[in-house]
Amino acid sequence: MAAVPTVAYAESAPGCSSTVQIGSTAHVNSGGQTFASVKQFKGCGKNWAYLYVWAGYRNSHRTWDACVAVGDNSDRSLEGTQCRTKKAEIWSLGSNTLAHCTQAIGWIPDGPSAKTSERC
């Protein structure tokens, strides 16, 4: 019987209890396994990016680094970038980009990345 991967159910960004997911969920793959899920949320007048490192990856690695940001496609910038070491969940800072086309981007520094669908 195959194991079912643990799925993250992010509820709200830090300091904002009314976030809702927008766009698709993306997956960062590393070394043949799923490293993390990446999602974009909106709420409290801002866009937020969220990254969840899968339990299977956490259980098979002693340490890891990950980053997440809101990609603002109007000027091709990364907003609210947050990078952490050995954290299961990472939220970007809220970005004032609701009027722009955006997507959440998650990555391993100097490694693979993934981005959600663009939302305008």
XYZ file of C-alpha atoms in Angstrom, residues 70-114:
45
model
C 5.078 37.007 -4.431
C 6.163 37.478 -8.031
C 4.860 40.807 -9.376
C 4.645 40.290 -13.123
C 4.026 43.989 -13.848
C 7.682 44.793 -13.108
C 9.095 41.254 -12.807
C 10.039 41.759 -9.148
C 9.847 39.511 -6.095
C 7.877 41.032 -3.228
C 7.871 40.044 0.442
C 10.659 37.475 0.073
C 11.240 35.307 3.132
C 13.903 32.579 3.448
C 14.202 30.169 6.361
C 16.245 27.150 7.426
C 14.588 23.962 8.680
C 11.061 25.423 8.843
C 8.034 23.436 7.677
C 5.977 26.528 6.821
C 7.077 29.875 5.426
C 4.857 32.870 4.656
C 6.054 35.794 2.584
C 5.476 39.276 3.851
C 2.204 40.737 2.607
C 2.652 42.641 -0.649
C 0.585 45.545 -1.950
C 0.082 43.937 -5.354
C -3.644 43.151 -5.594
C -3.926 45.466 -8.622
C -1.131 43.568 -10.432
C -0.772 40.156 -12.054
C 1.039 37.970 -9.510
C 2.027 34.420 -8.666
C 3.622 32.734 -5.674
C 7.162 31.473 -6.188
C 8.939 29.001 -3.911
C 12.491 27.774 -4.217
C 15.520 26.126 -2.697
C 18.393 28.647 -2.805
C 20.647 27.751 -5.764
C 18.237 24.915 -6.549
C 14.841 24.076 -8.032
C 11.813 26.356 -7.917
C 8.098 26.333 -8.710
